[in-house]
CSV table of N, CA and C in Angstrom, one decimal:
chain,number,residue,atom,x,y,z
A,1,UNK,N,100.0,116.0,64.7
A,1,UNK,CA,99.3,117.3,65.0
A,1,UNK,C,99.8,118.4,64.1
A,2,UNK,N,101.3,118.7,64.1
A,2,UNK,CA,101.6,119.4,63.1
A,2,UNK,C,101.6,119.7,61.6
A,3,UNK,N,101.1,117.9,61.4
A,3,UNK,CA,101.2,117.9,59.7
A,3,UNK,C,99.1,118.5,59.5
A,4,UNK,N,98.6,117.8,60.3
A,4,UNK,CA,97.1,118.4,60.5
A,4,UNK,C,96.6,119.7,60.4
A,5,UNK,N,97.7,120.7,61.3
A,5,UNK,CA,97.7,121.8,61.3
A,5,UNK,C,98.2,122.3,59.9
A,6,UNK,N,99.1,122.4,59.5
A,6,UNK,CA,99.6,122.9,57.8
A,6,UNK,C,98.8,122.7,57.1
A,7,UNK,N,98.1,121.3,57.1
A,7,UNK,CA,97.1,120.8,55.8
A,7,UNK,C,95.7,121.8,56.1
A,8,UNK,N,95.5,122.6,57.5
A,8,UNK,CA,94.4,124.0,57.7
A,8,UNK,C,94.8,124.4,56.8
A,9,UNK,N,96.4,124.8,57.5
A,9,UNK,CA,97.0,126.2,56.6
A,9,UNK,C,96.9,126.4,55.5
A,10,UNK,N,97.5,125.1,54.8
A,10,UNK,CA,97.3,125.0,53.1
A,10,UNK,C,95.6,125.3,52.3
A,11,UNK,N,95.3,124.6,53.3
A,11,UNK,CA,93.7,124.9,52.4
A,11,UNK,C,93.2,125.9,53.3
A,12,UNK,N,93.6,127.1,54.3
A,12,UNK,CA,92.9,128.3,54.1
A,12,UNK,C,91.7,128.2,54.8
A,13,UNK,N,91.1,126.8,55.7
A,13,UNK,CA,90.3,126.8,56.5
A,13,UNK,C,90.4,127.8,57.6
A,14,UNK,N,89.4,127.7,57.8
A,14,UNK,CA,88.7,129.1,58.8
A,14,UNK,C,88.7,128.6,60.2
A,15,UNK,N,90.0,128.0,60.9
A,15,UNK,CA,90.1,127.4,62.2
A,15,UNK,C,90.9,128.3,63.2
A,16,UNK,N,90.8,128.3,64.3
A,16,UNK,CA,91.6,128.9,65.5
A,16,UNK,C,92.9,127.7,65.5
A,17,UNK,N,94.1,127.9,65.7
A,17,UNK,CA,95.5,127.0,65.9
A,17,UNK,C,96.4,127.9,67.0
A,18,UNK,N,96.0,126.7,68.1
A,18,UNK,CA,96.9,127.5,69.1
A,18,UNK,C,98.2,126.6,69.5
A,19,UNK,N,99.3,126.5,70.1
A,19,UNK,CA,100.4,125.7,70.3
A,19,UNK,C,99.9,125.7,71.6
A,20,UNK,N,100.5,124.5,72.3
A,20,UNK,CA,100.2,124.0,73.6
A,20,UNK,C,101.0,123.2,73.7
A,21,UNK,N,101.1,122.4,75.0
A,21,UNK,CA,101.6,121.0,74.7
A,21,UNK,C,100.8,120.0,76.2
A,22,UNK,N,101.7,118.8,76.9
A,22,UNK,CA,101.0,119.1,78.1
A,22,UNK,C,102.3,118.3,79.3
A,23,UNK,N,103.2,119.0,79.0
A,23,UNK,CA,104.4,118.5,80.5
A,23,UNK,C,103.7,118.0,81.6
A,24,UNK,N,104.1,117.2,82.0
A,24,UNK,CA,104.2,117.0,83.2
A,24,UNK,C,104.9,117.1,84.6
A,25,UNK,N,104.6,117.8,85.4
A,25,UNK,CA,106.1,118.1,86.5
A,25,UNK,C,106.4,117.2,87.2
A,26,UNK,N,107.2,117.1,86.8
A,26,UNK,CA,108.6,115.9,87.4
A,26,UNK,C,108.4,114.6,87.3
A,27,UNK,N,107.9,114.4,85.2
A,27,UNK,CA,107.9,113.2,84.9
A,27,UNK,C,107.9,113.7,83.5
A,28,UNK,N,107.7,114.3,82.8
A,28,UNK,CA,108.2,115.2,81.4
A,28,UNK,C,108.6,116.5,81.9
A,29,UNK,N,109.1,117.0,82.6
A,29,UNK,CA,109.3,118.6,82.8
A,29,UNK,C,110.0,118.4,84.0
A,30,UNK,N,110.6,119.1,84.6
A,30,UNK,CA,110.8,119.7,85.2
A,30,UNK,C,110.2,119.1,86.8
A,31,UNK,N,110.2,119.0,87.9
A,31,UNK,CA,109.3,119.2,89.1
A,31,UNK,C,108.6,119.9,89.4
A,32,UNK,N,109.4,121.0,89.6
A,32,UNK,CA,109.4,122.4,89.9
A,32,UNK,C,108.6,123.4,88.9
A,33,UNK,N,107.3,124.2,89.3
A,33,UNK,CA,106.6,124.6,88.4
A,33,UNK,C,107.4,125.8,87.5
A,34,UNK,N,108.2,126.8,88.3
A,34,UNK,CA,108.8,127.4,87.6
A,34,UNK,C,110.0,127.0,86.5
A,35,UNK,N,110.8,126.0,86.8
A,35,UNK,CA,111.7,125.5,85.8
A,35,UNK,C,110.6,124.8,84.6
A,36,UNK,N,109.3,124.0,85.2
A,36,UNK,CA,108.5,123.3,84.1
A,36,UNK,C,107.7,124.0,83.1
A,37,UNK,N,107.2,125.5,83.3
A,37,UNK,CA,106.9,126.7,82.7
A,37,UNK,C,107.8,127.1,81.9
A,38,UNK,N,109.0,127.1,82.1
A,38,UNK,CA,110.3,127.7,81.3
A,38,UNK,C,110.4,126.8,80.4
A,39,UNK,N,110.4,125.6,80.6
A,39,UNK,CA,110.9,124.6,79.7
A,39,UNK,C,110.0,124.6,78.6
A,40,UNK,N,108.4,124.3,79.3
A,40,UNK,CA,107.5,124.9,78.6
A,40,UNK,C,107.4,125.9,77.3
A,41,UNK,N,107.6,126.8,77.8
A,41,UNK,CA,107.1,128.2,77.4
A,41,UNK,C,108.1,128.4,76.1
A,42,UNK,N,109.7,127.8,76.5
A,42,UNK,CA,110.6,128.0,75.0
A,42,UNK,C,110.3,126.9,73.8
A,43,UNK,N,109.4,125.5,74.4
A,43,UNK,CA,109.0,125.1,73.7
A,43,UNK,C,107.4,125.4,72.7
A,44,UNK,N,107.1,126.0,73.7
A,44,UNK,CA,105.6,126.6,72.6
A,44,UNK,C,105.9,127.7,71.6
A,45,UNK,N,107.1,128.6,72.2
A,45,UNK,CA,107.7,129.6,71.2
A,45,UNK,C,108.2,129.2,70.2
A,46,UNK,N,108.9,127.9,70.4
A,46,UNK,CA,110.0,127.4,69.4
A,46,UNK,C,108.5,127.0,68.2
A,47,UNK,N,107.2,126.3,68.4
A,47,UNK,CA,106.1,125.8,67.8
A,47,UNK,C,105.8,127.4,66.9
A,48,UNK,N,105.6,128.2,68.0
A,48,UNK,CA,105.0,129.7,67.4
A,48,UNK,C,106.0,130.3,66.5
A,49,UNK,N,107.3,130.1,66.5
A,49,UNK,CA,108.2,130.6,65.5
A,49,UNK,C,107.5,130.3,64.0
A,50,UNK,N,108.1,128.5,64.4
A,50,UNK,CA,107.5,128.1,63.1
A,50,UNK,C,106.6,128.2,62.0
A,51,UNK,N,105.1,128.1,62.9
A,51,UNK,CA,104.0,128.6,62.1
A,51,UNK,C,103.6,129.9,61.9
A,52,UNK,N,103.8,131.1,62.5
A,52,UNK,CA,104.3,132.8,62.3
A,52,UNK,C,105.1,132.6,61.0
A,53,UNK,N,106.3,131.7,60.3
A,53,UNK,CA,106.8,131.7,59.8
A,53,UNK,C,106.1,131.3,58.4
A,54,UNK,N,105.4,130.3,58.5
A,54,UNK,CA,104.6,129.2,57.7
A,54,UNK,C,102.8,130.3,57.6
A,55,UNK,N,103.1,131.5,58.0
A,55,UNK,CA,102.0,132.6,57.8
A,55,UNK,C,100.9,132.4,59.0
A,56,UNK,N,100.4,131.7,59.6
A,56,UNK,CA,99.8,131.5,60.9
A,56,UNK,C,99.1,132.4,61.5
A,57,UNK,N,98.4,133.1,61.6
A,57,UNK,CA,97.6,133.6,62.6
A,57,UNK,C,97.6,132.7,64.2
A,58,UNK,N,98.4,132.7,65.0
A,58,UNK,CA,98.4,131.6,65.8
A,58,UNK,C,98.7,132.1,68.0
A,59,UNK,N,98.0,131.6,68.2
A,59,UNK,CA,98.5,131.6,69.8
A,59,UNK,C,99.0,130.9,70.3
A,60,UNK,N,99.4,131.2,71.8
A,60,UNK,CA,99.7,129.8,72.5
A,60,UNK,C,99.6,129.9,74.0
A,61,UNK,N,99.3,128.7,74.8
A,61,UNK,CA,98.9,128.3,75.6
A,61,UNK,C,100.3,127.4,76.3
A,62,UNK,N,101.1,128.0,76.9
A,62,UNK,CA,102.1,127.3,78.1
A,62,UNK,C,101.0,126.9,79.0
A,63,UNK,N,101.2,125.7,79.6
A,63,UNK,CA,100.6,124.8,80.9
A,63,UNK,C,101.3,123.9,81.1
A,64,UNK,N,101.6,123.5,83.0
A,64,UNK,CA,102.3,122.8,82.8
A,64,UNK,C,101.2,121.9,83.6
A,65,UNK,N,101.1,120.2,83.8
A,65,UNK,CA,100.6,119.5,84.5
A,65,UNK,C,100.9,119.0,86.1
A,66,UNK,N,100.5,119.1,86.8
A,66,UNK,CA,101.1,119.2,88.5
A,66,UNK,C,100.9,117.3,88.3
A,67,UNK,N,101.9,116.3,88.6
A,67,UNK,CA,101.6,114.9,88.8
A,67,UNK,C,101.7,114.4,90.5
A,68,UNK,N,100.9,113.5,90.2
A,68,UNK,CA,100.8,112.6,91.5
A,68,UNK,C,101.5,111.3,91.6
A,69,UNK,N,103.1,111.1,92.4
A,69,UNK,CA,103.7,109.9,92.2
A,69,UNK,C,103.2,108.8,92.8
A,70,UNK,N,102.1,109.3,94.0
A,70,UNK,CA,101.6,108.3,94.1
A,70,UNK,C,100.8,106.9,93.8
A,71,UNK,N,99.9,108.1,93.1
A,71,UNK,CA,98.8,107.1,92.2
A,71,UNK,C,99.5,107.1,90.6
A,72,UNK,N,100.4,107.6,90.3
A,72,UNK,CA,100.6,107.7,88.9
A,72,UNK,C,99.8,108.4,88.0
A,73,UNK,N,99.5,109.4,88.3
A,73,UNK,CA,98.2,110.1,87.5
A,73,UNK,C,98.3,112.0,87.4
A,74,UNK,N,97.9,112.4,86.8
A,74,UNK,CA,97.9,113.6,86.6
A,74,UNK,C,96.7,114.4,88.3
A,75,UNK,N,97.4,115.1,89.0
A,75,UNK,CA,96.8,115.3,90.2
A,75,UNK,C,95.8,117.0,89.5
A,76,UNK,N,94.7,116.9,89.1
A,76,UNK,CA,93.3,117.3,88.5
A,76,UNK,C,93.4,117.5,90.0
A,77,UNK,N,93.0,119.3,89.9
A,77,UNK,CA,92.1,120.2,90.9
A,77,UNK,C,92.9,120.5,91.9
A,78,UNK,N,94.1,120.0,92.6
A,78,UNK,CA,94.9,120.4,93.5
A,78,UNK,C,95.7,121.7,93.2
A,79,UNK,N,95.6,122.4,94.4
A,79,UNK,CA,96.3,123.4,94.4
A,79,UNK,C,97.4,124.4,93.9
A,80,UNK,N,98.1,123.0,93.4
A,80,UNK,CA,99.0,123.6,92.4
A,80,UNK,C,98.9,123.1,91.0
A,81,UNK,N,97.7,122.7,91.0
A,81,UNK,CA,97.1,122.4,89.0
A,81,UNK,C,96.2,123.7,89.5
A,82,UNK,N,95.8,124.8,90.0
A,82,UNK,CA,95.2,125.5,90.0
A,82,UNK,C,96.2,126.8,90.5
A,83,UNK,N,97.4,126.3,91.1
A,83,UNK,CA,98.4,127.5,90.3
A,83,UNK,C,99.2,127.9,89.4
A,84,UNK,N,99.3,126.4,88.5
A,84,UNK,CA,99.6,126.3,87.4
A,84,UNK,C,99.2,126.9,86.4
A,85,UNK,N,97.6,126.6,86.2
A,85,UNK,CA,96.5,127.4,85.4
A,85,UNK,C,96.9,128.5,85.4
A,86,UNK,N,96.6,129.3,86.5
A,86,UNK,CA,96.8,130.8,86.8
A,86,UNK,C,98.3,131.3,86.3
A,87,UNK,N,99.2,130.5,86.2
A,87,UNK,CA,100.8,130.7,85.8
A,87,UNK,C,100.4,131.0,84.3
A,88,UNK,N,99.5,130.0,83.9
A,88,UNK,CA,99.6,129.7,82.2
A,88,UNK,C,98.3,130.9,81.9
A,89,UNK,N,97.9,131.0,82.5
A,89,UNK,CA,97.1,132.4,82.0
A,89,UNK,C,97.8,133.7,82.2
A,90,UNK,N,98.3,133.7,83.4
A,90,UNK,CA,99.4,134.9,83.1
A,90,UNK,C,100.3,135.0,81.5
A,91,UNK,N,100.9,133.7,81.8
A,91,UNK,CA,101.6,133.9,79.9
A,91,UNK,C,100.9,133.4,79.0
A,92,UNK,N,99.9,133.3,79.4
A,92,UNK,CA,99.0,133.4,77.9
A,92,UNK,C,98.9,135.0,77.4
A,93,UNK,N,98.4,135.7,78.3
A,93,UNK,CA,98.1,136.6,78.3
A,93,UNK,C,99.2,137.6,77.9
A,94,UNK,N,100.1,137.4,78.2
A,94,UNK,CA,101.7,137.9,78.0
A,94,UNK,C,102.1,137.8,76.2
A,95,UNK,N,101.6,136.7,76.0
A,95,UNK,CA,102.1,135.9,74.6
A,95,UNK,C,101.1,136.4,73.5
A,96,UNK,N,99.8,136.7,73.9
A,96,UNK,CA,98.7,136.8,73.0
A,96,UNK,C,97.7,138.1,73.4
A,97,UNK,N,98.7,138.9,73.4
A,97,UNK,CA,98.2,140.5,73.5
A,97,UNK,C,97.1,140.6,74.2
A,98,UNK,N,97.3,139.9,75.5
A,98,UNK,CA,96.8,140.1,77.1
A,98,UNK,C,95.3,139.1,76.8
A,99,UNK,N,95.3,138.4,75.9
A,99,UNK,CA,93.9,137.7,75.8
A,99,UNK,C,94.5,136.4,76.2
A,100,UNK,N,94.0,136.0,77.2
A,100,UNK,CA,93.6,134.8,78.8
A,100,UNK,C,93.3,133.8,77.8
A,101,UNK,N,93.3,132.5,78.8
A,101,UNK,CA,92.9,131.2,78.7
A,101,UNK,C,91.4,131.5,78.2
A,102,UNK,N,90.9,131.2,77.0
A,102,UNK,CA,89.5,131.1,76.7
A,102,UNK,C,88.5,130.6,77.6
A,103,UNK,N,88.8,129.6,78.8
A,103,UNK,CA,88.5,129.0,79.7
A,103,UNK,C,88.7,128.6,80.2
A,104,UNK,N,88.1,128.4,81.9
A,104,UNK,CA,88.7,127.5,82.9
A,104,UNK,C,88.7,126.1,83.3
A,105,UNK,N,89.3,125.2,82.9
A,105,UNK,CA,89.0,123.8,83.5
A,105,UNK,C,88.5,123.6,84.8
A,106,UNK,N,87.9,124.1,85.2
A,106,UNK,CA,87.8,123.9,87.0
A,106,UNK,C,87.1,123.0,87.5
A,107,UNK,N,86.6,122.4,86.8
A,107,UNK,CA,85.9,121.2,86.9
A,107,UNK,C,86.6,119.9,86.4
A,108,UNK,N,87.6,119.9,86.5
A,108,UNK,CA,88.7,119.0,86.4
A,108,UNK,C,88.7,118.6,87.5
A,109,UNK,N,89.0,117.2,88.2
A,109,UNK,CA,89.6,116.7,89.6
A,109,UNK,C,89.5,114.9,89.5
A,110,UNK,N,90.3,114.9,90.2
A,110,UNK,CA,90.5,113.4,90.9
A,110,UNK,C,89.7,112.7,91.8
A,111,UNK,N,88.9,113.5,92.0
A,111,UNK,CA,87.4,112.8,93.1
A,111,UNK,C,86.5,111.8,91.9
A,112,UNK,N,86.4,110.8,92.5
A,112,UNK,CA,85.1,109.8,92.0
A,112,UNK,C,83.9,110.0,92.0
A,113,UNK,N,83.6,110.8,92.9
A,113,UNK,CA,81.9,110.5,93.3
A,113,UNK,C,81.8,112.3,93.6
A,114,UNK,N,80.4,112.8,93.6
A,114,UNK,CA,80.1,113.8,93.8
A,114,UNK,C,80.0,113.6,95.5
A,115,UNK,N,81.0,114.3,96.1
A,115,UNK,CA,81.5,115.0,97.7
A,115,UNK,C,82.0,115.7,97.8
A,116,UNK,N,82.2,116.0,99.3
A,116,UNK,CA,82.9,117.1,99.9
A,116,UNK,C,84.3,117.7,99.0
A,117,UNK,N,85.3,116.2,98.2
A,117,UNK,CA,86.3,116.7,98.2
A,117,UNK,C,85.8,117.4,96.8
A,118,UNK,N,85.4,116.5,96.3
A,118,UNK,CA,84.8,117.3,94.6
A,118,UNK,C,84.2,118.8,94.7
A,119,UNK,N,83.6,118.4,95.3
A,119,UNK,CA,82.8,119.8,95.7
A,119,UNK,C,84.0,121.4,96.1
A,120,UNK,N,84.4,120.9,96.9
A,120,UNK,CA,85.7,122.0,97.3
A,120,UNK,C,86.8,122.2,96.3
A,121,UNK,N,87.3,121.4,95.8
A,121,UNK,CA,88.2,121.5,94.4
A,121,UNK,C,87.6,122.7,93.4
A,122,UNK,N,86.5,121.8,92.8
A,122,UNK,CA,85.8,122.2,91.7
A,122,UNK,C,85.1,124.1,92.0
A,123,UNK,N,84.3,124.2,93.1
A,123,UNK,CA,84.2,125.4,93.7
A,123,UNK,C,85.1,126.6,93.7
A,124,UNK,N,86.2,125.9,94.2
A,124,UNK,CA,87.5,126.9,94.5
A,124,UNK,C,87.9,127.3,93.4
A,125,UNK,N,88.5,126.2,92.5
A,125,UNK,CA,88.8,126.6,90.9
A,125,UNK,C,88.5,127.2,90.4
A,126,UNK,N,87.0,127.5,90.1
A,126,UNK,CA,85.8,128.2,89.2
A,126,UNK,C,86.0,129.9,89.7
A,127,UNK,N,85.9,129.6,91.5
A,127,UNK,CA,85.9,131.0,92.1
A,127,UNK,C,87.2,131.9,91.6
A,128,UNK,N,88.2,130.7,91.5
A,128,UNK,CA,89.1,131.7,91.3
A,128,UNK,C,89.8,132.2,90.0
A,129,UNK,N,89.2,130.9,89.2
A,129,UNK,CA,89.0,131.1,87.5
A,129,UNK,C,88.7,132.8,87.1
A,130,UNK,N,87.1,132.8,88.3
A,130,UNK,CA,86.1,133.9,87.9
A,130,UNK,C,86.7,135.1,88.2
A,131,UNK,N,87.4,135.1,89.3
A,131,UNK,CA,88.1,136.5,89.8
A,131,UNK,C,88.9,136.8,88.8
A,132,UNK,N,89.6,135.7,88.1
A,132,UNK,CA,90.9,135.9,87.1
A,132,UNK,C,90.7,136.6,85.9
A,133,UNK,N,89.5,136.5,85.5
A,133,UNK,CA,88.4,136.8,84.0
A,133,UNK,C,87.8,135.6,83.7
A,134,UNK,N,88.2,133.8,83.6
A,134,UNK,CA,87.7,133.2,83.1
A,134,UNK,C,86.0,133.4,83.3
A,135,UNK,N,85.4,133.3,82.4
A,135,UNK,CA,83.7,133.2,82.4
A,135,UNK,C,83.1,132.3,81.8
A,136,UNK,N,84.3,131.1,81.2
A,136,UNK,CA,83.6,129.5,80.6
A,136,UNK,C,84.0,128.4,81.2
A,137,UNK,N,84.0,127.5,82.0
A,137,UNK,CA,84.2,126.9,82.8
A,137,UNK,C,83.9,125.5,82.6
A,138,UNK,N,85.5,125.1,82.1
A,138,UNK,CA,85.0,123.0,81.5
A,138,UNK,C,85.1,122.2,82.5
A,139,UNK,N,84.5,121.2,81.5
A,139,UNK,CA,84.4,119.4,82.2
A,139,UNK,C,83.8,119.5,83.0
A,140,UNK,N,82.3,119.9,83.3
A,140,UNK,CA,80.9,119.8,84.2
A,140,UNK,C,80.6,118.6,83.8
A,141,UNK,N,80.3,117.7,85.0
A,141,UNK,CA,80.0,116.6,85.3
A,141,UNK,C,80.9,115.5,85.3
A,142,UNK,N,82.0,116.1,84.7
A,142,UNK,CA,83.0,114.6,84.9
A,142,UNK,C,83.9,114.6,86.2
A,143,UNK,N,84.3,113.4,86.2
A,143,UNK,CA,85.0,112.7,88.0
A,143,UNK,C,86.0,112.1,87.4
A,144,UNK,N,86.9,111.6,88.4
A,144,UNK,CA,87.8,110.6,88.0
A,144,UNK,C,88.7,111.1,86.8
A,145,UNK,N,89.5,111.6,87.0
A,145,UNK,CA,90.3,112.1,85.8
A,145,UNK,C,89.6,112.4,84.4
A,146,UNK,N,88.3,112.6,84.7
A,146,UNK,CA,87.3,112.6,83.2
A,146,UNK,C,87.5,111.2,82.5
A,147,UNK,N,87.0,110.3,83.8
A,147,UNK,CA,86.6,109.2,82.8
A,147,UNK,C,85.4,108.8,83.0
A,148,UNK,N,84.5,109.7,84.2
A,148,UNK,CA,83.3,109.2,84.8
A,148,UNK,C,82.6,109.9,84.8
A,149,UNK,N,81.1,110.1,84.2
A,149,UNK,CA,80.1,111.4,83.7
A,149,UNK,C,79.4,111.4,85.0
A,150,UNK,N,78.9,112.3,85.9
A,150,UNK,CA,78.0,112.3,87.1
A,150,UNK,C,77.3,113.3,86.7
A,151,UNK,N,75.8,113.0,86.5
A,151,UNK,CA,74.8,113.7,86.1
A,151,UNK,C,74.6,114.5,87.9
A,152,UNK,N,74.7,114.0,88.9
A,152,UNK,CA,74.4,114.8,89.9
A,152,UNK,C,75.5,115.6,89.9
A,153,UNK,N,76.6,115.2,89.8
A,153,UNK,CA,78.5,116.3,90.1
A,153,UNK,C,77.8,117.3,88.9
A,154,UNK,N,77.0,117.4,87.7
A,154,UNK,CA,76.9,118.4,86.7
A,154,UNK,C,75.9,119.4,87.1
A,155,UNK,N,74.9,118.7,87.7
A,155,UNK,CA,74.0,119.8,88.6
A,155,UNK,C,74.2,120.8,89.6
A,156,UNK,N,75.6,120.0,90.6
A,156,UNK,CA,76.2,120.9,91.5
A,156,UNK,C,76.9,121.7,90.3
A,157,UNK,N,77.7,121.5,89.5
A,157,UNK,CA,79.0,122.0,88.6
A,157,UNK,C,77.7,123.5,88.3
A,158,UNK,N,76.2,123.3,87.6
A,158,UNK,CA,76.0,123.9,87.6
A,158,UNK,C,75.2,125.6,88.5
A,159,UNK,N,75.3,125.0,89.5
A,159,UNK,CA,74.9,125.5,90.8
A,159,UNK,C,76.2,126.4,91.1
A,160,UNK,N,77.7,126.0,90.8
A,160,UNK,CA,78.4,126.3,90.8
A,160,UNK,C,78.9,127.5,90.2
A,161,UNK,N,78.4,127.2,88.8
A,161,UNK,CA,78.8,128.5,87.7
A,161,UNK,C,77.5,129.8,88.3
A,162,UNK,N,76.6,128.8,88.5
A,162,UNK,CA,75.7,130.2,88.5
A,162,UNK,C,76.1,131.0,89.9
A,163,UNK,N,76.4,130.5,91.0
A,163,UNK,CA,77.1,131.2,92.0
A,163,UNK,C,78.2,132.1,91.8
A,164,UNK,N,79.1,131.6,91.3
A,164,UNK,CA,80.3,132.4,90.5
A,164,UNK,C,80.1,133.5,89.4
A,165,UNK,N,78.8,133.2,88.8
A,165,UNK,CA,78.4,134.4,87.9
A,165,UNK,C,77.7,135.4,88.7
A,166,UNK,N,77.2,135.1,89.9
A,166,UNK,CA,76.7,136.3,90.7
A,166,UNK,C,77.4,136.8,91.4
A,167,UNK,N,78.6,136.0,91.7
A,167,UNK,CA,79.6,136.9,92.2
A,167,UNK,C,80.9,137.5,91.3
A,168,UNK,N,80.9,137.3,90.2
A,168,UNK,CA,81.8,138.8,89.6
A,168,UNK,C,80.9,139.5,88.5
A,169,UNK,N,79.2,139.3,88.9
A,169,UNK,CA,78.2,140.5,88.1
A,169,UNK,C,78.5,141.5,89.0
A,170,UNK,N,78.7,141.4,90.5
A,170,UNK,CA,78.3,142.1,91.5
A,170,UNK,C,79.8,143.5,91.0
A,171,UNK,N,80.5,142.4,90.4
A,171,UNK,CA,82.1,143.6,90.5
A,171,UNK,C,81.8,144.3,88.9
């Protein structure tokens, strides 16, 4: 990814390059969101040195991943991948002169099928994406860790945004 990004640089392409990475707590990082942020955060700086250095126009994006030891899987839409988010938009915002996560994943989750639980994940997220500033809102229609497209979960997804857009027009 880094040699990808230089060979922009070198040729002067007209691309956005932001540093990221994607820890996971308490299986690459840390457990603990606050130690896995930290760990994080010196490593996207240590990225942002570099290419600042290498002339970059560049941001960055700390997040850390909330995991599930049960299932072995990245735990998508739970309440601490949705305080996480909000952690990593605080220092986004911190790092890149108060400009936020471009978007919210809120439609990220671990449900299979369009229900109750999808439904309440996905809802919540968005709502609280929308309060935060987010106003673009990914992965409509996918389930199952985004390996499953649900044309009906994209209809609710949309039903969703438009709800959420009428509630922070109102503010």
């Amino acid at each position: 990814t880094v040699d990808m990004a230089v060979r922009f640089l070198e040729q002067k392409a007209n691309v956005t390059l932001s540093i990221c990475a994607m820890p996971m707590a308490g299986v690459t990082a840390p457990a603990m969101l606050p130690g896995a942020f930290v760990e994080n955060t010196a490593t996207v700086l240590g990225g942002f040195a570099v290419f600042k250095l290498l002339g970059a126009d560049i941001g960055i994006c700390p997040m850390v991943y909330p995991f599930d030891m049960r299932h072995g899987a990245l735990a998508y839409g739970t309440p601490e991948h949705v305080l996480a988010w909000l952690i990593s938009n605080q220092l986004t915002r911190f790092y890149n002169n108060g400009a936020g996560c471009w978007f919210c994943p809120s439609f990220t989750t671990s449900a299979t099928r369009p229900d109750a639980h999808s439904a309440t994940t996905r809802t919540a997220w968005a709502t609280i994406g929308a309060l935060d500033g987010a106003r673009h809102f990914g992965f409509a229609g996918w389930l199952g860790l985004d390996k499953i497209f649900s044309p009906e979960q994209l209809i609710l997804d949309i039903e969703t945004v438009r709800y959420v857009r009428h509630l922070v027009k109102a503010m």
